[in-house]
């Protein structure tokens, strides 16, 4: 069992999720997110390498919805998204939250998927992102690639409730 740390507002948060502990599906998604953000910062096209990378796993159909949800997040996020550099050994909160949404969708828990998306997206954007997450989850599932449910995926919640969206300000992706 992982140790817990106490975060702001005194709630317990799990320790960071290690990249080496990820399933194949999780590792592919984290790589795709990090590569896309890195290319955004470098002003280069991420798609060719993403198609090759996801294609090598037989899941090239994940690229379009993954890019779309990253664009939605870039445009509409109500809180900063922690996306780590490609060499970082731990998963950032932004990466973990997207993994959680896919895990909930694969587990046929659509209300939890939408709830997770609402932690960083306004309602209309979260509904659009939910459709994109469903696409990603289905493509991965059809190739027997699972994003497992993890205790860490509920770390952003305050007693199962959403953050107060009225207090949120527009934010962008950040890479450390």
PDB file of C-alpha atoms in Angstrom:
ATOM      1  CA  UNK A   1       0.000   0.000   0.000  1.00  0.00           C
ATOM      2  CA  UNK A   2       1.327   3.418  -0.905  1.00  0.00           C
ATOM      3  CA  UNK A   3       1.927   6.040   1.723  1.00  0.00           C
ATOM      4  CA  UNK A   4      -0.305   9.087   1.805  1.00  0.00           C
ATOM      5  CA  UNK A   5       0.720  12.714   2.039  1.00  0.00           C
ATOM      6  CA  UNK A   6      -1.430  15.546   3.278  1.00  0.00           C
ATOM      7  CA  UNK A   7      -2.110  18.185   0.648  1.00  0.00           C
ATOM      8  CA  UNK A   8      -3.701  21.610   0.767  1.00  0.00           C
ATOM      9  CA  UNK A   9      -6.960  21.788   2.711  1.00  0.00           C
ATOM     10  CA  UNK A  10      -5.666  18.923   4.867  1.00  0.00           C
ATOM     11  CA  UNK A  11      -6.887  16.104   2.645  1.00  0.00           C
ATOM     12  CA  UNK A  12      -4.855  12.950   2.127  1.00  0.00           C
ATOM     13  CA  UNK A  13      -3.357  12.487  -1.325  1.00  0.00           C
ATOM     14  CA  UNK A  14      -1.631   9.370  -2.630  1.00  0.00           C
ATOM     15  CA  UNK A  15       2.057   9.475  -3.475  1.00  0.00           C
ATOM     16  CA  UNK A  16       2.885  10.146  -7.094  1.00  0.00           C
ATOM     17  CA  UNK A  17       2.253   7.424  -9.653  1.00  0.00           C
ATOM     18  CA  UNK A  18       5.506   6.047 -11.095  1.00  0.00           C
ATOM     19  CA  UNK A  19       5.799   5.746 -14.877  1.00  0.00           C
ATOM     20  CA  UNK A  20       7.433   2.316 -14.519  1.00  0.00           C
ATOM     21  CA  UNK A  21       4.270   1.058 -12.775  1.00  0.00           C
ATOM     22  CA  UNK A  22       1.961   1.963 -15.685  1.00  0.00           C
ATOM     23  CA  UNK A  23       0.133  -0.541 -17.851  1.00  0.00           C
ATOM     24  CA  UNK A  24       0.914  -0.531 -21.587  1.00  0.00           C
ATOM     25  CA  UNK A  25      -2.221   1.508 -22.315  1.00  0.00           C
ATOM     26  CA  UNK A  26      -1.352   4.049 -19.619  1.00  0.00           C
ATOM     27  CA  UNK A  27       2.256   4.331 -20.783  1.00  0.00           C
ATOM     28  CA  UNK A  28       1.143   4.925 -24.395  1.00  0.00           C
ATOM     29  CA  UNK A  29      -1.267   7.658 -23.339  1.00  0.00           C
ATOM     30  CA  UNK A  30       1.254   9.384 -21.082  1.00  0.00           C
ATOM     31  CA  UNK A  31       3.857   9.261 -23.866  1.00  0.00           C
ATOM     32  CA  UNK A  32       1.305  10.715 -26.323  1.00  0.00           C
ATOM     33  CA  UNK A  33       0.328  13.539 -23.968  1.00  0.00           C
ATOM     34  CA  UNK A  34       3.947  14.424 -23.182  1.00  0.00           C
ATOM     35  CA  UNK A  35       4.991  14.272 -26.829  1.00  0.00           C
ATOM     36  CA  UNK A  36       2.072  16.498 -27.898  1.00  0.00           C
ATOM     37  CA  UNK A  37       2.813  19.116 -25.228  1.00  0.00           C
ATOM     38  CA  UNK A  38       6.531  19.026 -26.012  1.00  0.00           C
ATOM     39  CA  UNK A  39       5.785  19.630 -29.704  1.00  0.00           C
ATOM     40  CA  UNK A  40       3.374  22.425 -28.804  1.00  0.00           C
ATOM     41  CA  UNK A  41       6.154  24.177 -26.897  1.00  0.00           C
ATOM     42  CA  UNK A  42       8.665  23.547 -29.722  1.00  0.00           C
ATOM     43  CA  UNK A  43       6.102  24.583 -32.376  1.00  0.00           C
ATOM     44  CA  UNK A  44       6.486  21.309 -34.270  1.00  0.00           C
ATOM     45  CA  UNK A  45       3.916  18.817 -35.567  1.00  0.00           C
ATOM     46  CA  UNK A  46       3.335  15.983 -33.062  1.00  0.00           C
ATOM     47  CA  UNK A  47       1.059  13.896 -35.281  1.00  0.00           C
ATOM     48  CA  UNK A  48       3.513  11.925 -37.472  1.00  0.00           C
ATOM     49  CA  UNK A  49       5.379  10.457 -34.495  1.00  0.00           C
ATOM     50  CA  UNK A  50       2.119   9.929 -32.576  1.00  0.00           C
ATOM     51  CA  UNK A  51       0.679   7.975 -35.520  1.00  0.00           C
ATOM     52  CA  UNK A  52       3.850   5.884 -35.699  1.00  0.00           C
ATOM     53  CA  UNK A  53       3.973   5.303 -31.936  1.00  0.00           C
ATOM     54  CA  UNK A  54       0.325   4.444 -31.453  1.00  0.00           C
ATOM     55  CA  UNK A  55       0.326   2.606 -34.788  1.00  0.00           C
ATOM     56  CA  UNK A  56       3.087   0.282 -33.576  1.00  0.00           C
ATOM     57  CA  UNK A  57       0.665  -0.770 -30.845  1.00  0.00           C
ATOM     58  CA  UNK A  58      -2.157  -1.180 -33.357  1.00  0.00           C
ATOM     59  CA  UNK A  59      -4.085   1.757 -31.917  1.00  0.00           C
ATOM     60  CA  UNK A  60      -3.379   4.628 -34.327  1.00  0.00           C
ATOM     61  CA  UNK A  61      -7.094   5.511 -34.101  1.00  0.00           C
ATOM     62  CA  UNK A  62      -6.375   6.955 -30.635  1.00  0.00           C
ATOM     63  CA  UNK A  63      -4.351   9.842 -32.109  1.00  0.00           C
ATOM     64  CA  UNK A  64      -7.256  11.968 -33.391  1.00  0.00           C
ATOM     65  CA  UNK A  65      -9.384  11.909 -30.205  1.00  0.00           C
ATOM     66  CA  UNK A  66      -6.301  12.284 -27.990  1.00  0.00           C
ATOM     67  CA  UNK A  67      -5.162  15.360 -29.897  1.00  0.00           C
ATOM     68  CA  UNK A  68      -8.718  16.729 -29.802  1.00  0.00           C
ATOM     69  CA  UNK A  69      -9.032  16.376 -26.018  1.00  0.00           C
ATOM     70  CA  UNK A  70      -5.629  18.020 -25.560  1.00  0.00           C
ATOM     71  CA  UNK A  71      -6.768  20.942 -27.736  1.00  0.00           C
ATOM     72  CA  UNK A  72     -10.007  21.223 -25.723  1.00  0.00           C
ATOM     73  CA  UNK A  73      -7.957  21.198 -22.522  1.00  0.00           C
ATOM     74  CA  UNK A  74      -5.544  23.800 -23.865  1.00  0.00           C
ATOM     75  CA  UNK A  75      -8.450  26.073 -24.844  1.00  0.00           C
ATOM     76  CA  UNK A  76     -10.808  25.564 -21.908  1.00  0.00           C
ATOM     77  CA  UNK A  77      -9.003  24.254 -18.791  1.00  0.00           C
ATOM     78  CA  UNK A  78     -10.180  25.917 -15.615  1.00  0.00           C
ATOM     79  CA  UNK A  79      -7.092  24.866 -13.661  1.00  0.00           C
ATOM     80  CA  UNK A  80      -3.436  24.337 -14.584  1.00  0.00           C
ATOM     81  CA  UNK A  81      -2.646  20.880 -15.956  1.00  0.00           C
ATOM     82  CA  UNK A  82       0.584  19.253 -14.810  1.00  0.00           C
ATOM     83  CA  UNK A  83       2.111  17.496 -17.825  1.00  0.00           C
ATOM     84  CA  UNK A  84       5.625  16.289 -17.162  1.00  0.00           C
ATOM     85  CA  UNK A  85       8.645  16.138 -19.457  1.00  0.00           C
ATOM     86  CA  UNK A  86       9.346  12.930 -21.355  1.00  0.00           C
ATOM     87  CA  UNK A  87      12.105  11.890 -18.939  1.00  0.00           C
ATOM     88  CA  UNK A  88      10.148  12.407 -15.718  1.00  0.00           C
ATOM     89  CA  UNK A  89       9.719   9.232 -13.665  1.00  0.00           C
ATOM     90  CA  UNK A  90       6.329  10.191 -12.215  1.00  0.00           C
ATOM     91  CA  UNK A  91       2.936  11.029 -13.690  1.00  0.00           C
ATOM     92  CA  UNK A  92       1.657  14.598 -13.382  1.00  0.00           C
ATOM     93  CA  UNK A  93      -1.835  15.432 -12.153  1.00  0.00           C
ATOM     94  CA  UNK A  94      -2.983  16.410 -15.652  1.00  0.00           C
ATOM     95  CA  UNK A  95      -1.782  13.115 -17.078  1.00  0.00           C
ATOM     96  CA  UNK A  96      -3.254  11.131 -14.188  1.00  0.00           C
ATOM     97  CA  UNK A  97      -6.640  12.797 -14.576  1.00  0.00           C
ATOM     98  CA  UNK A  98      -6.866  11.904 -18.261  1.00  0.00           C
ATOM     99  CA  UNK A  99      -5.858   8.316 -17.453  1.00  0.00           C
ATOM    100  CA  UNK A 100      -8.548   8.246 -14.774  1.00  0.00           C
ATOM    101  CA  UNK A 101     -11.208   9.396 -17.242  1.00  0.00           C
ATOM    102  CA  UNK A 102     -10.247   6.595 -19.648  1.00  0.00           C
ATOM    103  CA  UNK A 103     -10.212   4.046 -16.803  1.00  0.00           C
ATOM    104  CA  UNK A 104     -13.690   5.107 -15.665  1.00  0.00           C
ATOM    105  CA  UNK A 105     -14.979   4.927 -19.232  1.00  0.00           C
ATOM    106  CA  UNK A 106     -13.536   1.452 -19.793  1.00  0.00           C
ATOM    107  CA  UNK A 107     -15.112   0.373 -16.488  1.00  0.00           C
ATOM    108  CA  UNK A 108     -18.496   1.572 -17.795  1.00  0.00           C
ATOM    109  CA  UNK A 109     -18.722   4.351 -15.216  1.00  0.00           C
ATOM    110  CA  UNK A 110     -19.754   7.284 -17.444  1.00  0.00           C
ATOM    111  CA  UNK A 111     -20.858   9.480 -14.538  1.00  0.00           C
ATOM    112  CA  UNK A 112     -17.384   9.161 -12.996  1.00  0.00           C
ATOM    113  CA  UNK A 113     -15.805   9.894 -16.394  1.00  0.00           C
ATOM    114  CA  UNK A 114     -17.773  13.114 -16.697  1.00  0.00           C
ATOM    115  CA  UNK A 115     -17.137  13.998 -13.053  1.00  0.00           C
ATOM    116  CA  UNK A 116     -13.376  13.579 -13.559  1.00  0.00           C
ATOM    117  CA  UNK A 117     -13.455  15.773 -16.694  1.00  0.00           C
ATOM    118  CA  UNK A 118     -15.413  18.445 -14.791  1.00  0.00           C
ATOM    119  CA  UNK A 119     -12.457  18.754 -12.404  1.00  0.00           C
ATOM    120  CA  UNK A 120     -10.644  20.752 -15.100  1.00  0.00           C
ATOM    121  CA  UNK A 121     -13.170  21.562 -17.827  1.00  0.00           C
ATOM    122  CA  UNK A 122     -16.360  23.650 -17.876  1.00  0.00           C
ATOM    123  CA  UNK A 123     -19.601  21.714 -18.529  1.00  0.00           C
ATOM    124  CA  UNK A 124     -19.844  22.036 -22.338  1.00  0.00           C
ATOM    125  CA  UNK A 125     -16.166  21.217 -22.843  1.00  0.00           C
ATOM    126  CA  UNK A 126     -16.421  18.277 -20.435  1.00  0.00           C
ATOM    127  CA  UNK A 127     -19.332  16.836 -22.429  1.00  0.00           C
ATOM    128  CA  UNK A 128     -17.313  17.108 -25.656  1.00  0.00           C
ATOM    129  CA  UNK A 129     -14.264  15.597 -23.954  1.00  0.00           C
ATOM    130  CA  UNK A 130     -16.437  12.732 -22.639  1.00  0.00           C
ATOM    131  CA  UNK A 131     -17.179  11.692 -26.239  1.00  0.00           C
ATOM    132  CA  UNK A 132     -13.458  11.814 -27.068  1.00  0.00           C
ATOM    133  CA  UNK A 133     -12.585   9.768 -23.974  1.00  0.00           C
ATOM    134  CA  UNK A 134     -15.195   7.190 -25.005  1.00  0.00           C
ATOM    135  CA  UNK A 135     -13.466   6.883 -28.408  1.00  0.00           C
ATOM    136  CA  UNK A 136     -10.046   6.445 -26.820  1.00  0.00           C
ATOM    137  CA  UNK A 137     -11.373   3.887 -24.329  1.00  0.00           C
ATOM    138  CA  UNK A 138     -13.128   1.886 -27.050  1.00  0.00           C
ATOM    139  CA  UNK A 139     -10.095   1.762 -29.360  1.00  0.00           C
ATOM    140  CA  UNK A 140      -7.826   0.642 -26.528  1.00  0.00           C
ATOM    141  CA  UNK A 141     -10.399  -1.880 -25.285  1.00  0.00           C
ATOM    142  CA  UNK A 142     -10.799  -3.381 -28.776  1.00  0.00           C
ATOM    143  CA  UNK A 143      -7.066  -4.184 -28.688  1.00  0.00           C
ATOM    144  CA  UNK A 144      -7.239  -5.541 -25.143  1.00  0.00           C
ATOM    145  CA  UNK A 145      -5.392  -2.542 -23.744  1.00  0.00           C
ATOM    146  CA  UNK A 146      -6.780  -1.532 -20.363  1.00  0.00           C
ATOM    147  CA  UNK A 147      -6.310   1.490 -18.186  1.00  0.00           C
ATOM    148  CA  UNK A 148      -6.856  -0.022 -14.735  1.00  0.00           C
ATOM    149  CA  UNK A 149      -8.829   1.710 -12.024  1.00  0.00           C
ATOM    150  CA  UNK A 150      -6.421   3.067  -9.429  1.00  0.00           C
ATOM    151  CA  UNK A 151      -6.818   4.628  -6.015  1.00  0.00           C
ATOM    152  CA  UNK A 152      -4.710   7.539  -7.296  1.00  0.00           C
ATOM    153  CA  UNK A 153      -7.447   8.475  -9.755  1.00  0.00           C
ATOM    154  CA  UNK A 154      -9.677   9.848  -7.003  1.00  0.00           C
ATOM    155  CA  UNK A 155      -6.935  12.009  -5.465  1.00  0.00           C
ATOM    156  CA  UNK A 156      -8.275  15.256  -6.922  1.00  0.00           C
ATOM    157  CA  UNK A 157     -11.680  15.003  -5.327  1.00  0.00           C
ATOM    158  CA  UNK A 158     -12.893  16.762  -2.204  1.00  0.00           C
ATOM    159  CA  UNK A 159     -15.241  14.205  -0.648  1.00  0.00           C
ATOM    160  CA  UNK A 160     -16.475  13.203  -4.084  1.00  0.00           C
ATOM    161  CA  UNK A 161     -17.465  16.758  -5.002  1.00  0.00           C
ATOM    162  CA  UNK A 162     -16.224  18.959  -7.820  1.00  0.00           C
ATOM    163  CA  UNK A 163     -14.005  21.948  -7.262  1.00  0.00           C
ATOM    164  CA  UNK A 164     -16.031  25.168  -7.279  1.00  0.00           C
ATOM    165  CA  UNK A 165     -16.032  26.076 -10.980  1.00  0.00           C
ATOM    166  CA  UNK A 166     -16.979  29.689 -10.186  1.00  0.00           C
ATOM    167  CA  UNK A 167     -13.629  30.212  -8.488  1.00  0.00           C
ATOM    168  CA  UNK A 168     -11.656  28.822 -11.439  1.00  0.00           C
ATOM    169  CA  UNK A 169      -9.709  30.954 -13.846  1.00  0.00           C
ATOM    170  CA  UNK A 170      -8.634  29.997 -17.367  1.00  0.00           C
ATOM    171  CA  UNK A 171      -5.361  28.127 -17.319  1.00  0.00           C
ATOM    172  CA  UNK A 172      -3.025  26.473 -19.778  1.00  0.00           C
ATOM    173  CA  UNK A 173      -0.948  23.319 -19.903  1.00  0.00           C
ATOM    174  CA  UNK A 174       2.290  23.558 -18.023  1.00  0.00           C
ATOM    175  CA  UNK A 175       5.352  21.376 -18.366  1.00  0.00           C
ATOM    176  CA  UNK A 176       8.047  21.331 -15.717  1.00  0.00           C
TER     177      UNK A 176
END
